[in-house]
Amino acid sequence: MFYRFIKGVVWVLLGIINGNAHYQNQAALPKDENYILVAPHRTWWDPFYMALAASPKQFCFMAKEELFANPVLRFILVHLNAFPVDRKKPGPSAVKRPIKYLKETDKSLVMFPSGTRHSTELKGGMALIARLAKVKIVPCVYQGPTKFSQLFKRTPVTIRFGEPIDISDIKKLDKDGLAQVETRVQGAFYELDQAIDPNYKYIPK
């Protein structure tokens, strides 16, 4: 209930602030199964657009543990199915909790495999979670303003989804196996960016 309420609030706020969002290839999203929705992390608000674009599906989120220090923000994050992760020392819970969500609830997972907004290197956690939870990886990209002030100028925002990536054929998640996963996901990101705008280039702010 709280998740749906907040989603409605965010939808209204983003509509007022920007009102120029476009969602492409939503038909690629799995209908009757959970999945990991992954994207290159380009702004702090791209997860909001991703979750709205994939609606009515509900998601859980990984969030850096520092955000949970504030009791008010902690309350909101917990009720939005977010859970804290120590980025320096992730620990087993960083894998176990999302697997539990994916296997035992109707919620999918939003994840930025690069870990930060300014990295393009994929992390092995995404592949491990997908393998153990037996779910597909759905790539998507955000193209739009990376400065908050640009949102108010109604600069177009585009979210495009790619076809689900099945990694069950990769037998081992060793160095070679992870390289295959990274090639598939990075290749999907590139194709999605090209499909939206071949001239697009992400410039970290």
mmCIF file of C-alpha atoms in Angstrom:
data_model
loop_
_atom_site.group_PDB
_atom_site.id
_atom_site.type_symbol
_atom_site.label_atom_id
_atom_site.label_comp_id
_atom_site.label_asym_id
_atom_site.label_seq_id
_atom_site.Cartn_x
_atom_site.Cartn_y
_atom_site.Cartn_z
ATOM 1 C CA MET A 1 0.000 0.000 0.000
ATOM 2 C CA PHE A 2 2.752 2.462 0.987
ATOM 3 C CA TYR A 3 4.749 1.567 -2.143
ATOM 4 C CA ARG A 4 1.763 2.329 -4.383
ATOM 5 C CA PHE A 5 1.112 5.577 -2.498
ATOM 6 C CA ILE A 6 4.695 6.789 -2.870
ATOM 7 C CA LYS A 7 4.754 5.715 -6.507
ATOM 8 C CA GLY A 8 1.683 7.861 -7.112
ATOM 9 C CA VAL A 9 3.284 10.814 -5.336
ATOM 10 C CA VAL A 10 6.485 10.449 -7.366
ATOM 11 C CA TRP A 11 4.493 10.171 -10.596
ATOM 12 C CA VAL A 12 2.678 13.433 -9.825
ATOM 13 C CA LEU A 13 5.846 15.246 -8.741
ATOM 14 C CA LEU A 14 7.854 14.203 -11.804
ATOM 15 C CA GLY A 15 4.897 15.150 -13.981
ATOM 16 C CA ILE A 16 4.810 18.617 -12.450
ATOM 17 C CA ILE A 17 8.580 19.100 -12.485
ATOM 18 C CA ASN A 18 9.240 17.726 -15.961
ATOM 19 C CA GLY A 19 6.188 16.229 -17.655
ATOM 20 C CA ASN A 20 8.180 15.112 -20.695
ATOM 21 C CA ALA A 21 8.911 11.420 -20.073
ATOM 22 C CA HIS A 22 8.848 8.746 -22.775
ATOM 23 C CA TYR A 23 8.896 4.992 -22.136
ATOM 24 C CA GLN A 24 9.955 2.710 -24.988
ATOM 25 C CA ASN A 25 9.643 -1.041 -25.623
ATOM 26 C CA GLN A 26 7.702 -1.816 -22.442
ATOM 27 C CA ALA A 27 6.506 -4.960 -24.206
ATOM 28 C CA ALA A 28 9.924 -6.483 -23.502
ATOM 29 C CA LEU A 29 9.213 -6.611 -19.758
ATOM 30 C CA PRO A 30 8.353 -10.122 -18.469
ATOM 31 C CA LYS A 31 4.705 -10.284 -17.463
ATOM 32 C CA ASP A 32 4.437 -13.244 -15.096
ATOM 33 C CA GLU A 33 7.879 -13.595 -13.565
ATOM 34 C CA ASN A 34 10.347 -11.651 -11.498
ATOM 35 C CA TYR A 35 13.514 -10.233 -12.996
ATOM 36 C CA ILE A 36 16.449 -7.934 -12.299
ATOM 37 C CA LEU A 37 16.038 -4.557 -13.975
ATOM 38 C CA VAL A 38 19.522 -3.175 -14.603
ATOM 39 C CA ALA A 39 20.813 0.081 -16.032
ATOM 40 C CA PRO A 40 23.901 2.279 -16.073
ATOM 41 C CA HIS A 41 23.487 4.697 -13.137
ATOM 42 C CA ARG A 42 23.388 8.186 -14.647
ATOM 43 C CA THR A 43 21.411 10.287 -12.146
ATOM 44 C CA TRP A 44 20.054 9.880 -8.637
ATOM 45 C CA TRP A 45 16.495 9.989 -10.007
ATOM 46 C CA ASP A 46 16.789 7.400 -12.796
ATOM 47 C CA PRO A 47 15.514 4.569 -10.492
ATOM 48 C CA PHE A 48 12.274 6.514 -10.015
ATOM 49 C CA TYR A 49 11.737 6.743 -13.752
ATOM 50 C CA MET A 50 12.655 3.084 -14.198
ATOM 51 C CA ALA A 51 10.142 1.931 -11.582
ATOM 52 C CA LEU A 52 7.402 4.132 -13.026
ATOM 53 C CA ALA A 53 8.116 2.943 -16.566
ATOM 54 C CA ALA A 54 7.869 -0.710 -15.483
ATOM 55 C CA SER A 55 4.625 -0.180 -13.565
ATOM 56 C CA PRO A 56 2.514 -1.926 -12.282
ATOM 57 C CA LYS A 57 5.410 -4.189 -11.320
ATOM 58 C CA GLN A 58 6.741 -3.524 -7.819
ATOM 59 C CA PHE A 59 10.450 -3.566 -7.009
ATOM 60 C CA CYS A 60 12.942 -3.842 -4.209
ATOM 61 C CA PHE A 61 16.074 -1.728 -4.209
ATOM 62 C CA MET A 62 19.628 -1.809 -2.943
ATOM 63 C CA ALA A 63 20.647 1.428 -1.229
ATOM 64 C CA LYS A 64 23.867 2.538 0.417
ATOM 65 C CA GLU A 65 23.641 2.081 4.168
ATOM 66 C CA GLU A 66 24.431 5.742 4.871
ATOM 67 C CA LEU A 67 20.924 6.664 3.694
ATOM 68 C CA PHE A 68 19.404 4.654 6.534
ATOM 69 C CA ALA A 69 21.037 6.789 9.243
ATOM 70 C CA ASN A 70 18.195 9.325 9.064
ATOM 71 C CA PRO A 71 15.143 7.799 10.825
ATOM 72 C CA VAL A 72 12.600 9.486 8.541
ATOM 73 C CA LEU A 73 14.406 8.483 5.380
ATOM 74 C CA ARG A 74 14.942 5.014 6.818
ATOM 75 C CA PHE A 75 11.185 4.614 7.360
ATOM 76 C CA ILE A 76 10.481 5.619 3.768
ATOM 77 C CA LEU A 77 13.211 3.399 2.299
ATOM 78 C CA VAL A 78 12.172 0.345 4.286
ATOM 79 C CA HIS A 79 8.556 0.734 3.176
ATOM 80 C CA LEU A 80 9.738 1.086 -0.411
ATOM 81 C CA ASN A 81 11.346 -2.364 -0.143
ATOM 82 C CA ALA A 82 14.848 -0.891 -0.011
ATOM 83 C CA PHE A 83 17.571 -2.530 2.054
ATOM 84 C CA PRO A 84 20.992 -1.231 3.115
ATOM 85 C CA VAL A 85 24.246 -2.380 1.556
ATOM 86 C CA ASP A 86 27.743 -1.579 2.745
ATOM 87 C CA ARG A 87 29.426 -0.767 -0.556
ATOM 88 C CA LYS A 88 32.924 -1.302 0.863
ATOM 89 C CA LYS A 89 32.127 -4.639 2.526
ATOM 90 C CA PRO A 90 28.858 -5.904 1.025
ATOM 91 C CA GLY A 91 28.666 -9.164 2.990
ATOM 92 C CA PRO A 92 26.379 -12.179 2.333
ATOM 93 C CA SER A 93 23.155 -10.236 2.990
ATOM 94 C CA ALA A 94 23.783 -8.143 -0.138
ATOM 95 C CA VAL A 95 23.077 -11.306 -2.118
ATOM 96 C CA LYS A 96 20.736 -13.234 0.192
ATOM 97 C CA ARG A 97 18.127 -10.494 0.684
ATOM 98 C CA PRO A 98 17.454 -9.757 -2.998
ATOM 99 C CA ILE A 99 17.382 -13.485 -3.761
ATOM 100 C CA LYS A 100 14.751 -13.927 -1.053
ATOM 101 C CA TYR A 101 12.654 -11.116 -2.560
ATOM 102 C CA LEU A 102 12.958 -12.538 -6.065
ATOM 103 C CA LYS A 103 12.123 -16.119 -5.059
ATOM 104 C CA GLU A 104 9.493 -15.587 -2.362
ATOM 105 C CA THR A 105 7.603 -12.419 -3.329
ATOM 106 C CA ASP A 106 6.118 -10.833 -6.441
ATOM 107 C CA LYS A 107 8.742 -8.078 -6.398
ATOM 108 C CA SER A 108 11.547 -7.694 -8.895
ATOM 109 C CA LEU A 109 14.882 -5.993 -8.243
ATOM 110 C CA VAL A 110 16.219 -2.686 -9.548
ATOM 111 C CA MET A 111 19.992 -2.798 -9.641
ATOM 112 C CA PHE A 112 22.814 -0.683 -11.008
ATOM 113 C CA PRO A 113 25.560 -3.256 -11.586
ATOM 114 C CA SER A 114 28.279 -0.625 -11.931
ATOM 115 C CA GLY A 115 27.619 0.384 -8.334
ATOM 116 C CA THR A 116 28.061 4.133 -8.859
ATOM 117 C CA ARG A 117 26.876 6.787 -11.281
ATOM 118 C CA HIS A 118 30.394 7.267 -12.637
ATOM 119 C CA SER A 119 31.483 3.695 -13.353
ATOM 120 C CA THR A 120 30.950 1.465 -16.368
ATOM 121 C CA GLU A 121 32.465 -1.681 -14.852
ATOM 122 C CA LEU A 122 29.843 -4.312 -14.084
ATOM 123 C CA LYS A 123 29.950 -6.099 -10.754
ATOM 124 C CA GLY A 124 29.639 -9.839 -10.242
ATOM 125 C CA GLY A 125 26.767 -9.458 -7.758
ATOM 126 C CA MET A 126 24.197 -8.997 -10.496
ATOM 127 C CA ALA A 127 25.181 -12.242 -12.199
ATOM 128 C CA LEU A 128 25.292 -14.176 -8.926
ATOM 129 C CA ILE A 129 21.853 -12.962 -7.829
ATOM 130 C CA ALA A 130 20.358 -13.749 -11.235
ATOM 131 C CA ARG A 131 21.890 -17.233 -11.214
ATOM 132 C CA LEU A 132 20.826 -18.181 -7.679
ATOM 133 C CA ALA A 133 17.348 -16.656 -7.961
ATOM 134 C CA LYS A 134 16.910 -18.182 -11.441
ATOM 135 C CA VAL A 135 15.669 -14.961 -13.003
ATOM 136 C CA LYS A 136 16.471 -13.061 -16.176
ATOM 137 C CA ILE A 137 18.264 -9.740 -16.432
ATOM 138 C CA VAL A 138 16.315 -6.971 -18.164
ATOM 139 C CA PRO A 139 18.519 -4.120 -19.420
ATOM 140 C CA CYS A 140 17.315 -0.560 -19.728
ATOM 141 C CA VAL A 141 18.856 2.872 -20.178
ATOM 142 C CA TYR A 142 18.007 6.401 -19.122
ATOM 143 C CA GLN A 143 18.631 9.300 -21.455
ATOM 144 C CA GLY A 144 17.775 12.733 -20.184
ATOM 145 C CA PRO A 145 18.938 15.552 -17.947
ATOM 146 C CA THR A 146 21.642 14.781 -15.422
ATOM 147 C CA LYS A 147 21.253 18.108 -13.624
ATOM 148 C CA PHE A 148 18.153 18.646 -11.499
ATOM 149 C CA SER A 149 17.701 22.143 -12.906
ATOM 150 C CA GLN A 150 17.326 20.667 -16.395
ATOM 151 C CA LEU A 151 14.280 18.676 -15.311
ATOM 152 C CA PHE A 152 12.406 21.943 -14.724
ATOM 153 C CA LYS A 153 13.150 22.964 -18.318
ATOM 154 C CA ARG A 154 11.083 20.001 -19.562
ATOM 155 C CA THR A 155 14.169 18.441 -21.110
ATOM 156 C CA PRO A 156 12.989 15.090 -22.559
ATOM 157 C CA VAL A 157 13.495 11.962 -20.462
ATOM 158 C CA THR A 158 13.537 8.586 -22.204
ATOM 159 C CA ILE A 159 13.606 5.133 -20.646
ATOM 160 C CA ARG A 160 14.025 2.227 -23.058
ATOM 161 C CA PHE A 161 13.848 -1.451 -22.125
ATOM 162 C CA GLY A 162 15.732 -4.264 -23.826
ATOM 163 C CA GLU A 163 14.955 -7.927 -24.286
ATOM 164 C CA PRO A 164 15.497 -10.122 -21.199
ATOM 165 C CA ILE A 165 18.963 -11.670 -20.945
ATOM 166 C CA ASP A 166 19.106 -15.313 -19.866
ATOM 167 C CA ILE A 167 22.455 -16.289 -18.358
ATOM 168 C CA SER A 168 21.498 -19.862 -17.432
ATOM 169 C CA ASP A 169 23.660 -21.147 -20.292
ATOM 170 C CA ILE A 170 26.801 -19.765 -18.639
ATOM 171 C CA LYS A 171 27.991 -22.742 -16.617
ATOM 172 C CA LYS A 172 30.420 -21.034 -14.244
ATOM 173 C CA LEU A 173 30.570 -17.508 -12.907
ATOM 174 C CA ASP A 174 34.331 -17.493 -12.964
ATOM 175 C CA LYS A 175 36.392 -14.790 -14.673
ATOM 176 C CA ASP A 176 35.403 -15.964 -18.151
ATOM 177 C CA GLY A 177 31.751 -16.432 -17.186
ATOM 178 C CA LEU A 178 31.476 -12.963 -15.676
ATOM 179 C CA ALA A 179 33.135 -11.530 -18.769
ATOM 180 C CA GLN A 180 30.387 -13.115 -20.893
ATOM 181 C CA VAL A 181 27.684 -11.596 -18.681
ATOM 182 C CA GLU A 182 29.332 -8.190 -18.853
ATOM 183 C CA THR A 183 29.623 -8.397 -22.636
ATOM 184 C CA ARG A 184 25.927 -9.227 -23.004
ATOM 185 C CA VAL A 185 24.711 -6.515 -20.633
ATOM 186 C CA GLN A 186 27.065 -3.789 -21.834
ATOM 187 C CA GLY A 187 26.170 -4.699 -25.407
ATOM 188 C CA ALA A 188 22.481 -4.333 -24.557
ATOM 189 C CA PHE A 189 23.096 -0.922 -22.971
ATOM 190 C CA TYR A 190 24.914 0.217 -26.102
ATOM 191 C CA GLU A 191 22.136 -0.987 -28.415
ATOM 192 C CA LEU A 192 19.459 0.690 -26.298
ATOM 193 C CA ASP A 193 21.322 3.995 -26.297
ATOM 194 C CA GLN A 194 21.751 3.741 -30.055
ATOM 195 C CA ALA A 195 18.044 3.009 -30.532
ATOM 196 C CA ILE A 196 17.057 6.152 -28.633
ATOM 197 C CA ASP A 197 19.712 8.491 -30.003
ATOM 198 C CA PRO A 198 22.816 7.316 -31.919
ATOM 199 C CA ASN A 199 24.565 10.569 -31.018
ATOM 200 C CA TYR A 200 23.989 10.270 -27.283
ATOM 201 C CA LYS A 201 27.014 10.364 -25.002
ATOM 202 C CA TYR A 202 26.753 10.249 -21.243
ATOM 203 C CA ILE A 203 28.856 12.907 -19.547
ATOM 204 C CA PRO A 204 29.108 12.473 -15.751
ATOM 205 C CA LYS A 205 28.237 15.608 -13.784
#
